[in-house]
Structures are given as structure tokens and as C-alpha cells.
Amino acid sequence: MNGYLPHRRQVLLSALALTGGAALTACGQDGSGSPEKSPAATPAGEPTPGGVLRYGTVAAGGGSAATDPHGILFNQSDWIRLAALYDVLVAPAGKGGVEPRLALSWEAEENATRWRFRLRDDARFTDGSPVRAADVLHSMKRMAEQSMMNGDRLGTVDIEGCAAEDDHTLLVTTSEPDAELPRTLAGVVFVVPEGTEDFDEPVGSGPFRLTALGGQSATLARNDDWWGEPPHLDGLEIRGFADPQALAAAVTSGEIDVASDVAPAAARTADQDDRLGVLSRSAANGYPLLMRLDQAPFDQEKVRQAVKLAVDRQALVDAVFLGYGTPGNDAPCADDPSYPDSLQPPERDLDAARALLAEAGHPDGLDVELHTTTAYPAMSTAAALLERQLGEAGLHVTVREHPPETYWSEVYLQEPLCTGVYAGVGFPTWARQTALSSSAYNETGRRDEAFDEAFASAMAEEDEDRRVEQVTALQEEIATEGGLVAWGAGDGLDVHDARVHGLPDGTGYARMLLDRVWLEQ
């Protein structure tokens, strides 16, 4: 998941939804390379009921809050609010897992081109009406109608073939075999009552209900009629901050209880403050280097390999993430069951890199431009470090920085060497979006019919162990032969008041669910 044409950004944020999807991003694993972290908000005792959680996040998209749960969702503040208001069909769980939400069970038929989801019978909307399969189908149809706005979050779903067979049975068909469909849908479909087109007064079936909304701020109260275990909190206050520094300052001053996705420097400062805690979510974001195989000089495999060997991955993790992260092995999806753990990050070898350049016909080195943007500060920081690292191997880099307003439409996918963004996507979703020959956002211009056929075969494999084995081989192939330098994955960092317990430590949509959070009174 990557970049940011308006709807590409959807995919990134909605991976939130996808993760089961492998939340993930560039590569990395838990543990090594990270500084000592405060423990994830682990309960110090029995949860105490009551209180209102004041939750802050950066509102990068600015403007008013998005109310349509099926359209453009630029800001994390929108996702947090909508995840509290609306239930989803299924939700991500653990490393690539899926857990029931409105759907209690699901099964595949006909080579994984037809799926039946059995819905729970005790879920009700806040207007008192029961949640039915027809409501889910209506919600999915709205998403399909707005696919260009929401990043095509439904994936392979063939909406014309879907049907509500009865009040509690939903038939979902796909355009091609897709044994990973439940993971694709995990956290994706916000369910609204059939016929709903106006969301000024939202009717949902989630753990909270809306009481006020303005700008990027919202207040919500506990939904006492929710089918799930009652939330510990009386309510939520969600605030979107335009400035990351203002967000970090607000939690330090006590203005809010949680500052989500803060910069590593803010987390390091909070680690020294006994009033605060830091929750780390491993492999939450990455800023890979993208080399296009269809453009010189990266159409030469030896040049690509020289780049990979010139990169000092640990130095990048230390400088860009301040150590809150792990070096990557160029496999794209670290929080996916298929991640090739045995594949080690390439060791830096400047002599070997120079030799490869010479063998490729560049004995005196090679002049290249690296394109980046300030859409995320880490992108330009990484580019500056890569300029120096690659230069030491004879790759003479000139960094060109572009404004976010034009980068994703005029530079990304067009220039031979760019920086990208990954966050919260499983490998099947990532491959369909960015790696297959037919991908709309084929980031590296790779064309490989054998890879595409192997991917299709894996998606038709209903035995999970065999499918994971096949997809692992595809991740390894991308890592060793592709144009992706996934040099490391940074942790997602939430700073919180020490009284806050039970914050979700997953990535993607899993981190949006706040119904188990409680405040020490």
C-alpha cells in the first residue's frame, strides 16, 4: 500500500481495515534493533468502568470530518470515529488472522469464488432495527459504487453476484478465485442500515454512538445496546491535530490522554516521563526505495543488486526511526503469515556493489536522481541518507524533493527511482495493487507472467498451509529479484497517559478498536 493519489491514500489508511492484512509495510520483525520501549498499555489490575478517553491523532487531510463510511477517508480521526460507530463483517486478528464480528462464520465454495457468511442474530442498530444480510449487502454496494474514491477496498468482490439469501446469510462472489477474501474484507465494510445515503445522524451497530461532530473533533457515548461485551469507557473524545508537534505537546500537557502515531523523537521523550507510557506497534510503516525495472538504469539486474548492497539498513532504521524499528529484507509484508523470516537483510558490501556496477557497464559509477517528497518527513530524511550511502558505492545521487500536491500524480510511478510509503496491507492485497503485471499501481514496472500465474494459483489454494507456503515463495521472489528496497519497518508509536490501559497493539484496522480500553480511576 502505498502512495497517495487521493484513493491510493485510502488504501494506505484502510489497510487499517485490511490487515488482517498484514499490517505492515516494509519489512521488519519484532525485537532486534529497537530501543528499550515502555510496555504496551498492559492492565495493572482489574479494569475500572467509567471515564471518557481523549484520543488525539494527526488530521493530515485537514478540513471537515468525513461522514460517509464508504467513500474517501483521509484521516485517522475519521477511521477511529467510524470504527466506534459502525460494526464490520469481520475484523483482523493477530498475524494475518481474521476474527468474527457481525459474521460468526464463513466458508468457501466453488474454488473460492463463492463465500457464505453467517451473521449473528443479536446485533441491532442504534435505531433499534436488527442488522440483516441486506444491510451488509447495501453497504458493500455503496462501496463498489465509490471504488475509485475508496481505493477499491472490496478487492475481488463481484458485487453483481452477491446476494442476501436470508436475514442472516450473505453470499459473496468474487471475480476470480480468492481464498484470502476474509482477510481482504477484515475491517473494510462499515455496515449501515439498508437504504441509508445520509450520514449526518449516523445509525450504526458499533460499541459507541455519536453525540457531537465538528471539524476533526467528535464526542461519542457508550452504546449500551451493543451486542458485544460492554465497553469500559463512558465515552470517547476524538481530536484531529493539524500539526504533529501540537499533538505530542497535547498529551505531554495532559490536554489529551492518547497521542496516536507520534514521531520517534516524541516517543523517546515520553519514555523518560513517568506520567506517560509508549505503546509500540511493530512494523507499522515503511518508506521503501522503488526502482522501476522498465526504465534505465534499473532495467539492469546488476544495477539493482548494487543498490541493495550499498544500503546500510540498520543506519537508516537508527536515523529515520531512532531505533524504533527493524531492518528489512526487501520482502514487502512483514506482518503477514507468508513473511519469509528466514530471509536475512542483505549485508552492506560496498566493494561488491562497485563490482556489480562495473559489470553492468558503469566502471566510473552512475549518476541517478532520487525523487521524494515531504508528505511524510521520514521520506525526505531517508532520501538524504540514501544519497550519502549510495554515493559511497559509486551511485552519484541527486535528491529532488517534490511537494505532496504533485508527487503522487506527477512523479510516483513515473520516475525511475522514488521513495514510497507502505502501511497496513497483507501480501495478497499488496500484490494485486502494486506487484502484478496488471496492477494499476505497478510501482516497479515489473512484468512477469510466471509470477502472476503463481499468484493466481496461490489464491485458488484453499488449504491454508499450502497457500502460505506458495505466497512465501512469492514474497521471497519479490525480495530477491524485484525493484523494491524495503530497507526497514518503523514501529507505530502511541504516547499515552499512564492511567490508560488496554490500548490495541495491532496495526491497521485492529488498532482502531477502542472498546476494551479503560482508564485507571
Short mmCIF file of C-alpha atoms in Angstrom, two decimals:
data_model
loop_
_atom_site.label_atom_id
_atom_site.label_comp_id
_atom_site.label_asym_id
_atom_site.label_seq_id
_atom_site.Cartn_x
_atom_site.Cartn_y
_atom_site.Cartn_z
CA MET A 1 0.00 0.00 0.00
CA ASN A 2 1.38 2.90 -0.87
CA GLY A 3 1.19 6.15 -2.25
CA TYR A 4 -1.12 8.93 -2.47
CA LEU A 5 -3.28 9.71 -5.27
CA PRO A 6 -6.41 10.51 -3.34
CA HIS A 7 -7.68 6.95 -3.49
CA ARG A 8 -4.23 5.39 -3.05
CA ARG A 9 -4.15 7.10 0.26
CA GLN A 10 -7.36 5.30 1.00
CA VAL A 11 -5.63 2.03 0.58
CA LEU A 12 -2.95 3.07 2.97
CA LEU A 13 -5.30 4.21 5.69
CA SER A 14 -7.68 1.47 5.04
CA ALA A 15 -5.27 -1.06 5.39
CA LEU A 16 -6.36 -0.23 8.55
CA ALA A 17 -9.07 -2.27 7.55
CA LEU A 18 -7.18 -4.76 5.68
CA THR A 19 -4.81 -6.04 7.93
CA GLY A 20 -5.68 -8.70 8.92
CA GLY A 21 -3.78 -7.55 6.49
CA ALA A 22 -0.72 -7.76 7.23
CA ALA A 23 -0.32 -4.75 8.64
CA LEU A 24 2.59 -3.97 7.50
CA THR A 25 4.63 -2.31 5.37
CA ALA A 26 8.08 -2.65 4.52
CA CYS A 27 9.92 -5.39 6.19
CA GLY A 28 10.89 -5.95 9.68
CA GLN A 29 10.32 -8.20 12.62
CA ASP A 30 9.71 -7.71 16.28
CA GLY A 31 12.60 -7.20 18.58
CA SER A 32 16.08 -6.55 17.37
CA GLY A 33 17.15 -3.05 16.61
CA SER A 34 14.54 -1.24 18.67
CA PRO A 35 15.40 0.78 21.76
CA GLU A 36 14.02 -0.35 25.06
CA LYS A 37 10.35 0.53 24.96
CA SER A 38 7.71 1.11 27.58
CA PRO A 39 5.39 -1.88 27.78
CA ALA A 40 2.28 -1.80 25.63
CA ALA A 41 -0.53 -0.39 27.76
CA THR A 42 -0.80 -3.52 29.88
CA PRO A 43 -3.53 -3.51 32.53
CA ALA A 44 -2.09 -3.08 36.01
CA GLY A 45 -5.22 -4.60 37.56
CA GLU A 46 -8.88 -5.18 37.02
CA PRO A 47 -10.47 -2.74 34.55
CA THR A 48 -12.40 0.04 36.20
CA PRO A 49 -15.53 1.28 34.43
CA GLY A 50 -16.20 4.88 33.56
CA GLY A 51 -14.38 7.89 32.21
CA VAL A 52 -14.02 9.49 28.80
CA LEU A 53 -10.91 8.74 26.74
CA ARG A 54 -9.49 11.81 25.00
CA TYR A 55 -7.84 10.43 21.85
CA GLY A 56 -5.72 12.59 19.55
CA THR A 57 -4.29 11.93 16.11
CA VAL A 58 -2.89 13.90 13.20
CA ALA A 59 -5.55 15.06 10.73
CA ALA A 60 -3.29 15.11 7.67
CA GLY A 61 -6.16 15.61 5.25
CA GLY A 62 -7.47 18.68 7.07
CA GLY A 63 -10.95 20.04 6.54
CA SER A 64 -14.15 18.66 7.95
CA ALA A 65 -14.65 15.14 9.19
CA ALA A 66 -15.68 12.53 6.63
CA THR A 67 -19.10 11.13 7.44
CA ASP A 68 -19.67 8.67 4.59
CA PRO A 69 -18.06 5.40 5.79
CA HIS A 70 -17.80 4.06 2.25
CA GLY A 71 -16.08 6.95 0.48
CA ILE A 72 -12.87 8.91 0.91
CA LEU A 73 -11.35 8.55 4.38
CA PHE A 74 -8.25 10.70 4.57
CA ASN A 75 -7.72 10.95 8.30
CA GLN A 76 -7.11 8.51 11.08
CA SER A 77 -9.54 10.55 13.18
CA ASP A 78 -12.24 9.54 10.69
CA TRP A 79 -11.27 5.88 10.96
CA ILE A 80 -11.27 5.91 14.77
CA ARG A 81 -14.72 7.52 14.88
CA LEU A 82 -16.25 5.27 12.22
CA ALA A 83 -14.81 2.10 13.79
CA ALA A 84 -16.51 3.09 17.05
CA LEU A 85 -19.86 3.83 15.36
CA TYR A 86 -20.16 1.00 12.84
CA ASP A 87 -19.61 -2.73 13.02
CA VAL A 88 -17.79 -4.61 10.27
CA LEU A 89 -18.34 -8.04 8.80
CA VAL A 90 -15.08 -9.48 10.13
CA ALA A 91 -12.02 -7.96 11.80
CA PRO A 92 -8.28 -8.61 11.63
CA ALA A 93 -6.73 -10.63 14.43
CA GLY A 94 -3.10 -11.36 15.13
CA LYS A 95 -0.59 -12.05 12.40
CA GLY A 96 -2.83 -12.24 9.37
CA GLY A 97 -5.76 -13.79 11.20
CA VAL A 98 -9.45 -12.96 10.95
CA GLU A 99 -11.98 -12.94 13.77
CA PRO A 100 -15.79 -12.80 13.80
CA ARG A 101 -17.59 -9.51 14.17
CA LEU A 102 -21.05 -9.29 12.57
CA ALA A 103 -20.24 -12.52 10.74
CA LEU A 104 -19.91 -15.52 13.06
CA SER A 105 -18.59 -17.90 10.41
CA TRP A 106 -17.75 -18.16 6.72
CA GLU A 107 -16.98 -20.86 4.20
CA ALA A 108 -15.73 -21.03 0.64
CA GLU A 109 -17.34 -22.82 -2.30
CA GLU A 110 -16.52 -23.39 -5.96
CA ASN A 111 -12.78 -22.91 -5.86
CA ALA A 112 -13.06 -19.93 -3.50
CA THR A 113 -15.19 -17.90 -5.93
CA ARG A 114 -18.30 -18.08 -3.71
CA TRP A 115 -18.37 -17.40 0.02
CA ARG A 116 -21.19 -17.68 2.54
CA PHE A 117 -21.05 -15.52 5.65
CA ARG A 118 -23.37 -16.44 8.53
CA LEU A 119 -24.35 -13.37 10.53
CA ARG A 120 -25.05 -13.13 14.25
CA ASP A 121 -28.70 -12.69 15.18
CA ASP A 122 -28.31 -10.41 18.21
CA ALA A 123 -26.86 -7.27 16.57
CA ARG A 124 -29.05 -4.17 16.40
CA PHE A 125 -28.60 -0.68 15.06
CA THR A 126 -28.95 2.29 17.38
CA ASP A 127 -32.44 2.91 15.98
CA GLY A 128 -33.49 -0.50 17.32
CA SER A 129 -33.67 -2.34 13.98
CA PRO A 130 -31.86 -5.69 13.58
CA VAL A 131 -28.70 -5.97 11.49
CA ARG A 132 -29.50 -8.14 8.45
CA ALA A 133 -27.63 -9.52 5.48
CA ALA A 134 -29.49 -6.97 3.33
CA ASP A 135 -27.82 -4.18 5.33
CA VAL A 136 -24.38 -5.66 4.70
CA LEU A 137 -25.15 -6.05 1.01
CA HIS A 138 -26.34 -2.43 0.76
CA SER A 139 -23.11 -1.29 2.42
CA MET A 140 -20.99 -3.33 0.03
CA LYS A 141 -22.88 -1.99 -2.98
CA ARG A 142 -22.21 1.58 -1.83
CA MET A 143 -18.51 0.73 -1.52
CA ALA A 144 -18.46 -0.76 -5.01
CA GLU A 145 -20.12 2.38 -6.42
CA GLN A 146 -17.40 4.51 -4.82
CA SER A 147 -14.49 2.21 -5.58
CA MET A 148 -12.43 4.95 -7.23
CA MET A 149 -12.85 7.06 -4.11
CA ASN A 150 -12.11 4.39 -1.52
CA GLY A 151 -9.18 2.60 -3.13
CA ASP A 152 -11.26 -0.37 -4.31
CA ARG A 153 -11.24 -1.79 -0.80
CA LEU A 154 -13.56 -4.67 -1.75
CA GLY A 155 -10.79 -6.30 -3.79
CA THR A 156 -12.03 -9.17 -5.94
CA VAL A 157 -15.68 -8.97 -4.82
CA ASP A 158 -18.09 -9.23 -7.77
CA ILE A 159 -20.91 -7.17 -6.31
CA GLU A 160 -23.39 -8.15 -9.03
CA GLY A 161 -23.20 -11.78 -7.94
CA CYS A 162 -23.63 -11.08 -4.22
CA ALA A 163 -26.96 -11.69 -2.50
CA ALA A 164 -28.71 -11.69 0.87
CA GLU A 165 -30.04 -15.26 0.92
CA ASP A 166 -31.92 -14.66 4.17
CA ASP A 167 -31.66 -12.26 7.10
CA HIS A 168 -28.52 -13.94 8.42
CA THR A 169 -26.83 -15.42 5.34
CA LEU A 170 -24.79 -13.35 2.88
CA LEU A 171 -23.49 -14.79 -0.37
CA VAL A 172 -20.35 -13.07 -1.67
CA THR A 173 -18.95 -13.89 -5.10
CA THR A 174 -15.55 -12.97 -6.50
CA SER A 175 -14.31 -12.21 -9.99
CA GLU A 176 -11.53 -14.80 -9.59
CA PRO A 177 -10.57 -17.46 -7.07
CA ASP A 178 -9.71 -15.72 -3.80
CA ALA A 179 -9.00 -17.90 -0.79
CA GLU A 180 -7.85 -14.78 1.05
CA LEU A 181 -11.18 -12.95 0.77
CA PRO A 182 -11.96 -12.89 4.52
CA ARG A 183 -8.64 -11.15 5.17
CA THR A 184 -9.31 -8.67 2.38
CA LEU A 185 -12.68 -7.81 3.93
CA ALA A 186 -11.40 -7.67 7.51
CA GLY A 187 -12.22 -4.23 8.83
CA VAL A 188 -13.33 -2.97 5.41
CA VAL A 189 -17.12 -2.96 5.24
CA PHE A 190 -18.71 -0.49 7.68
CA VAL A 191 -22.30 -1.75 7.89
CA VAL A 192 -25.19 0.74 7.75
CA PRO A 193 -28.96 0.14 7.50
CA GLU A 194 -30.30 -0.76 4.06
CA GLY A 195 -31.22 2.34 2.09
CA THR A 196 -29.00 4.73 4.07
CA GLU A 197 -27.49 7.52 1.97
CA ASP A 198 -27.35 10.36 4.51
CA PHE A 199 -24.87 10.14 7.38
CA ASP A 200 -25.42 13.45 9.18
CA GLU A 201 -27.08 11.49 12.00
CA PRO A 202 -25.29 8.13 11.83
CA VAL A 203 -27.10 4.92 12.71
CA GLY A 204 -24.63 2.16 13.47
CA SER A 205 -24.34 -1.04 15.46
CA GLY A 206 -20.92 -0.41 16.99
CA PRO A 207 -19.85 -0.04 20.63
CA PHE A 208 -20.36 3.74 20.67
CA ARG A 209 -22.86 6.27 19.29
CA LEU A 210 -22.17 9.81 18.11
CA THR A 211 -23.22 12.75 20.29
CA ALA A 212 -21.42 15.64 18.55
CA LEU A 213 -19.25 16.24 15.49
CA GLY A 214 -17.40 19.33 14.33
CA GLY A 215 -14.31 19.84 12.18
CA GLN A 216 -11.95 16.99 13.06
CA SER A 217 -13.35 16.56 16.57
CA ALA A 218 -16.08 14.22 17.77
CA THR A 219 -17.64 13.04 21.02
CA LEU A 220 -19.20 9.61 21.41
CA ALA A 221 -21.08 7.84 24.19
CA ARG A 222 -21.15 4.14 25.03
CA ASN A 223 -23.82 2.19 23.16
CA ASP A 224 -25.44 0.20 25.95
CA ASP A 225 -27.35 -1.93 23.44
CA TRP A 226 -24.25 -3.18 21.62
CA TRP A 227 -24.17 -6.94 21.13
CA GLY A 228 -20.57 -7.24 22.37
CA GLU A 229 -19.06 -7.03 25.81
CA PRO A 230 -19.92 -3.52 27.07
CA PRO A 231 -17.09 -1.00 26.69
CA HIS A 232 -15.40 0.03 29.92
CA LEU A 233 -15.44 3.70 28.94
CA ASP A 234 -18.41 6.02 29.23
CA GLY A 235 -17.33 7.68 26.01
CA LEU A 236 -14.68 8.95 23.62
CA GLU A 237 -13.45 12.36 22.59
CA ILE A 238 -11.58 12.20 19.28
CA ARG A 239 -9.47 15.14 18.15
CA GLY A 240 -7.59 15.64 14.92
CA PHE A 241 -4.47 17.85 15.09
CA ALA A 242 -3.10 19.56 12.01
CA ASP A 243 0.41 19.64 13.46
CA PRO A 244 2.27 16.53 14.78
CA GLN A 245 4.19 18.65 17.29
CA ALA A 246 0.95 20.07 18.66
CA LEU A 247 -0.35 16.52 19.04
CA ALA A 248 2.69 15.43 21.05
CA ALA A 249 2.54 18.56 23.19
CA ALA A 250 -1.14 17.93 23.97
CA VAL A 251 -0.52 14.55 25.57
CA THR A 252 2.51 15.85 27.48
CA SER A 253 0.46 18.71 28.92
CA GLY A 254 -2.48 16.46 29.82
CA GLU A 255 -4.83 18.02 27.27
CA ILE A 256 -5.46 14.56 25.79
CA ASP A 257 -4.94 11.01 27.07
CA VAL A 258 -3.55 9.40 23.90
CA ALA A 259 -1.45 10.83 21.07
CA SER A 260 -1.52 8.32 18.22
CA ASP A 261 1.28 7.84 15.71
CA VAL A 262 3.73 10.33 17.13
CA ALA A 263 7.21 10.91 15.77
CA PRO A 264 10.02 8.75 17.21
CA ALA A 265 11.54 11.81 18.91
CA ALA A 266 8.30 12.42 20.80
CA ALA A 267 8.18 8.77 21.88
CA ARG A 268 11.76 8.90 23.10
CA THR A 269 10.98 11.97 25.19
CA ALA A 270 7.85 10.33 26.61
CA ASP A 271 9.87 7.27 27.59
CA GLN A 272 11.65 9.46 30.15
CA ASP A 273 8.42 10.76 31.70
CA ASP A 274 6.86 8.64 34.46
CA ARG A 275 3.45 10.19 33.77
CA LEU A 276 3.42 8.73 30.27
CA GLY A 277 3.69 5.40 28.53
CA VAL A 278 4.62 4.42 24.98
CA LEU A 279 2.79 1.73 23.03
CA SER A 280 4.81 0.27 20.14
CA ARG A 281 3.12 -1.42 17.18
CA SER A 282 5.77 -3.35 15.28
CA ALA A 283 6.16 -2.99 11.51
CA ALA A 284 3.52 -0.27 11.23
CA ASN A 285 5.10 1.86 8.50
CA GLY A 286 7.85 1.86 5.92
CA TYR A 287 9.36 4.13 3.28
CA PRO A 288 10.86 1.83 0.64
CA LEU A 289 13.05 2.73 -2.29
CA LEU A 290 11.31 1.98 -5.60
CA MET A 291 13.40 1.12 -8.68
CA ARG A 292 11.50 0.77 -11.96
CA LEU A 293 12.51 -2.31 -13.95
CA ASP A 294 11.13 -0.81 -17.15
CA GLN A 295 13.46 2.22 -17.13
CA ALA A 296 17.23 2.65 -17.31
CA PRO A 297 19.42 2.15 -15.42
CA PHE A 298 17.33 -0.11 -13.19
CA ASP A 299 16.32 -2.37 -16.05
CA GLN A 300 19.74 -3.94 -15.37
CA GLU A 301 19.61 -6.51 -12.59
CA LYS A 302 23.21 -5.86 -11.58
CA VAL A 303 22.46 -2.18 -11.01
CA ARG A 304 19.52 -3.10 -8.80
CA GLN A 305 21.64 -5.53 -6.84
CA ALA A 306 24.33 -2.88 -6.43
CA VAL A 307 21.77 -0.54 -4.89
CA LYS A 308 20.62 -3.22 -2.46
CA LEU A 309 24.20 -3.93 -1.37
CA ALA A 310 25.01 -0.24 -0.94
CA VAL A 311 22.24 0.40 1.57
CA ASP A 312 23.10 0.42 5.28
CA ARG A 313 19.75 -0.72 6.64
CA GLN A 314 20.50 -0.54 10.35
CA ALA A 315 21.85 3.01 9.95
CA LEU A 316 18.61 4.00 8.22
CA VAL A 317 16.48 2.46 10.99
CA ASP A 318 18.58 4.24 13.62
CA ALA A 319 18.38 7.63 11.91
CA VAL A 320 14.85 7.60 10.45
CA PHE A 321 13.06 5.70 13.21
CA LEU A 322 15.51 6.49 16.04
CA GLY A 323 15.83 2.76 16.52
CA TYR A 324 12.07 2.16 16.86
CA GLY A 325 12.04 -0.37 14.06
CA THR A 326 13.88 -3.23 12.41
CA PRO A 327 15.98 -3.64 9.24
CA GLY A 328 14.14 -5.13 6.29
CA ASN A 329 14.97 -7.94 3.89
CA ASP A 330 13.08 -6.42 0.92
CA ALA A 331 10.07 -8.71 1.36
CA PRO A 332 7.16 -6.27 1.39
CA CYS A 333 4.78 -7.54 4.07
CA ALA A 334 6.27 -8.22 7.48
CA ASP A 335 3.06 -8.82 9.41
CA ASP A 336 1.77 -11.47 7.04
CA PRO A 337 1.71 -15.23 7.66
CA SER A 338 3.73 -15.59 4.48
CA TYR A 339 6.60 -13.36 5.57
CA PRO A 340 9.91 -15.17 4.89
CA ASP A 341 11.51 -14.90 8.33
CA SER A 342 14.50 -16.97 7.26
CA LEU A 343 15.47 -14.43 4.58
CA GLN A 344 18.10 -12.18 6.12
CA PRO A 345 18.52 -8.49 5.21
CA PRO A 346 21.34 -8.10 2.67
CA GLU A 347 24.60 -7.10 4.36
CA ARG A 348 26.16 -3.90 3.16
CA ASP A 349 29.08 -4.61 0.82
CA LEU A 350 30.44 -1.57 -0.98
CA ASP A 351 33.15 -3.49 -2.85
CA ALA A 352 30.60 -5.93 -4.25
CA ALA A 353 28.29 -3.04 -5.19
CA ARG A 354 31.06 -1.27 -7.11
CA ALA A 355 31.99 -4.51 -8.87
CA LEU A 356 28.38 -5.06 -9.95
CA LEU A 357 28.19 -1.54 -11.35
CA ALA A 358 31.37 -2.16 -13.33
CA GLU A 359 29.99 -5.43 -14.68
CA ALA A 360 26.83 -3.55 -15.72
CA GLY A 361 28.98 -1.17 -17.79
CA HIS A 362 29.44 1.61 -15.25
CA PRO A 363 33.06 1.31 -14.03
CA ASP A 364 33.19 5.00 -13.17
CA GLY A 365 29.93 4.95 -11.27
CA LEU A 366 26.47 6.07 -12.25
CA ASP A 367 24.55 9.35 -11.94
CA VAL A 368 20.93 8.93 -10.76
CA GLU A 369 18.14 11.13 -9.44
CA LEU A 370 16.20 10.10 -6.35
CA HIS A 371 12.72 11.61 -6.16
CA THR A 372 10.99 12.15 -2.83
CA THR A 373 8.51 14.37 -1.04
CA THR A 374 7.68 15.87 2.34
CA ALA A 375 4.29 14.15 2.51
CA TYR A 376 5.88 12.23 5.38
CA PRO A 377 9.01 13.78 6.92
CA ALA A 378 10.67 10.36 7.08
CA MET A 379 10.59 10.12 3.28
CA SER A 380 12.89 13.09 2.76
CA THR A 381 15.05 12.10 5.75
CA ALA A 382 15.55 8.64 4.27
CA ALA A 383 16.32 10.11 0.85
CA ALA A 384 19.08 12.31 2.28
CA LEU A 385 20.70 9.34 3.99
CA LEU A 386 20.38 7.17 0.90
CA GLU A 387 22.09 9.88 -1.15
CA ARG A 388 25.19 9.52 1.02
CA GLN A 389 25.07 5.72 1.34
CA LEU A 390 24.64 5.07 -2.38
CA GLY A 391 27.31 7.63 -3.18
CA GLU A 392 29.84 5.59 -1.25
CA ALA A 393 29.27 2.76 -3.73
CA GLY A 394 29.65 4.92 -6.84
CA LEU A 395 25.97 5.76 -7.33
CA HIS A 396 26.08 9.54 -7.55
CA VAL A 397 22.63 10.56 -6.32
CA THR A 398 20.90 13.89 -6.71
CA VAL A 399 17.83 14.16 -4.49
CA ARG A 400 14.86 16.01 -5.96
CA GLU A 401 12.16 16.90 -3.45
CA HIS A 402 8.61 17.45 -4.72
CA PRO A 403 5.57 18.96 -2.99
CA PRO A 404 2.98 16.43 -1.78
CA GLU A 405 0.36 18.06 -4.00
CA THR A 406 2.08 16.85 -7.18
CA TYR A 407 4.30 13.97 -6.09
CA TRP A 408 1.76 11.16 -6.31
CA SER A 409 0.26 12.30 -9.62
CA GLU A 410 3.36 13.52 -11.49
CA VAL A 411 6.35 11.66 -10.04
CA TYR A 412 5.34 8.42 -8.32
CA LEU A 413 5.07 5.54 -10.84
CA GLN A 414 6.80 7.68 -13.47
CA GLU A 415 10.38 8.36 -12.37
CA PRO A 416 12.97 5.54 -12.30
CA LEU A 417 13.90 5.97 -8.62
CA CYS A 418 11.47 7.14 -5.92
CA THR A 419 10.63 6.78 -2.26
CA GLY A 420 7.27 5.27 -1.39
CA VAL A 421 5.07 4.57 1.61
CA TYR A 422 3.72 1.29 3.00
CA ALA A 423 1.35 0.76 5.91
CA GLY A 424 -1.03 -1.93 6.95
CA VAL A 425 -1.55 -4.23 3.98
CA GLY A 426 -1.40 -8.01 3.61
CA PHE A 427 0.64 -9.53 0.81
CA PRO A 428 -2.31 -10.61 -1.38
CA THR A 429 -3.78 -7.12 -1.32
CA TRP A 430 -0.35 -5.54 -1.81
CA ALA A 431 0.40 -7.81 -4.79
CA ARG A 432 -2.90 -7.06 -6.51
CA GLN A 433 -2.35 -3.34 -6.08
CA THR A 434 1.33 -2.92 -6.82
CA ALA A 435 3.15 -6.08 -7.97
CA LEU A 436 1.15 -7.96 -10.59
CA SER A 437 1.71 -7.11 -14.24
CA SER A 438 -1.86 -5.81 -14.43
CA SER A 439 -1.67 -3.75 -11.23
CA ALA A 440 -2.98 -0.22 -11.57
CA TYR A 441 -0.13 0.96 -9.36
CA ASN A 442 2.69 -1.28 -10.52
CA GLU A 443 5.35 0.56 -8.54
CA THR A 444 8.41 -1.03 -10.08
CA GLY A 445 7.12 -1.68 -13.61
CA ARG A 446 7.73 -5.39 -13.21
CA ARG A 447 6.16 -7.66 -15.82
CA ASP A 448 6.35 -11.37 -15.04
CA GLU A 449 3.63 -13.70 -16.32
CA ALA A 450 5.03 -16.63 -14.34
CA PHE A 451 4.72 -14.63 -11.11
CA ASP A 452 1.17 -13.60 -11.98
CA GLU A 453 0.20 -17.22 -12.70
CA ALA A 454 1.81 -18.43 -9.47
CA PHE A 455 -0.08 -15.76 -7.52
CA ALA A 456 -3.40 -16.77 -9.12
CA SER A 457 -2.67 -20.40 -8.28
CA ALA A 458 -1.94 -19.50 -4.66
CA MET A 459 -5.18 -17.53 -4.35
CA ALA A 460 -7.11 -20.56 -5.58
CA GLU A 461 -5.47 -22.85 -2.99
CA GLU A 462 -7.95 -23.39 -0.15
CA ASP A 463 -5.56 -25.31 2.08
CA GLU A 464 -4.09 -22.56 4.24
CA ASP A 465 -0.72 -24.20 4.92
CA ARG A 466 -0.09 -24.87 1.24
CA ARG A 467 -1.26 -21.38 0.30
CA VAL A 468 1.04 -19.73 2.84
CA GLU A 469 3.95 -21.78 1.51
CA GLN A 470 3.22 -20.63 -2.04
CA VAL A 471 2.84 -16.99 -1.07
CA THR A 472 6.04 -17.09 0.99
CA ALA A 473 7.90 -18.12 -2.16
CA LEU A 474 6.38 -15.13 -3.97
CA GLN A 475 7.48 -12.76 -1.22
CA GLU A 476 11.00 -14.17 -1.47
CA GLU A 477 10.94 -13.68 -5.24
CA ILE A 478 9.93 -10.04 -4.86
CA ALA A 479 12.68 -9.53 -2.29
CA THR A 480 15.49 -11.08 -4.32
CA GLU A 481 14.55 -10.24 -7.91
CA GLY A 482 12.34 -7.17 -7.77
CA GLY A 483 12.96 -3.45 -7.72
CA LEU A 484 11.84 -2.91 -4.14
CA VAL A 485 14.31 -1.92 -1.41
CA ALA A 486 12.22 -2.36 1.74
CA TRP A 487 15.12 -1.35 3.96
CA GLY A 488 13.22 -1.36 7.23
CA ALA A 489 9.94 -1.07 9.07
CA GLY A 490 9.23 1.51 11.74
CA ASP A 491 7.09 0.94 14.77
CA GLY A 492 3.80 2.78 15.16
CA LEU A 493 4.15 4.81 18.35
CA ASP A 494 1.33 5.95 20.61
CA VAL A 495 2.11 8.08 23.65
CA HIS A 496 -0.48 7.80 26.40
CA ASP A 497 -1.22 8.90 29.92
CA ALA A 498 -0.08 6.24 32.39
CA ARG A 499 -3.71 5.84 33.52
CA VAL A 500 -4.70 4.46 30.12
CA HIS A 501 -4.82 0.67 29.78
CA GLY A 502 -5.89 -1.80 27.13
CA LEU A 503 -4.94 0.17 24.03
CA PRO A 504 -4.89 -2.13 20.98
CA ASP A 505 -1.36 -3.00 19.90
CA GLY A 506 -2.16 -4.31 16.42
CA THR A 507 -1.66 -2.48 13.17
CA GLY A 508 -4.13 -1.44 10.51
CA TYR A 509 -7.80 -1.63 11.42
CA ALA A 510 -7.02 -3.69 14.53
CA ARG A 511 -5.59 -0.59 16.22
CA MET A 512 -8.83 1.34 15.71
CA LEU A 513 -10.92 -0.73 18.12
CA LEU A 514 -11.11 1.07 21.47
CA ASP A 515 -13.93 -0.84 23.19
CA ARG A 516 -11.51 -2.67 25.54
CA VAL A 517 -9.65 0.47 26.66
CA TRP A 518 -10.08 1.58 30.29
CA LEU A 519 -8.94 4.43 32.48
CA GLU A 520 -7.44 3.92 35.88
CA GLN A 521 -9.65 5.99 38.17
#
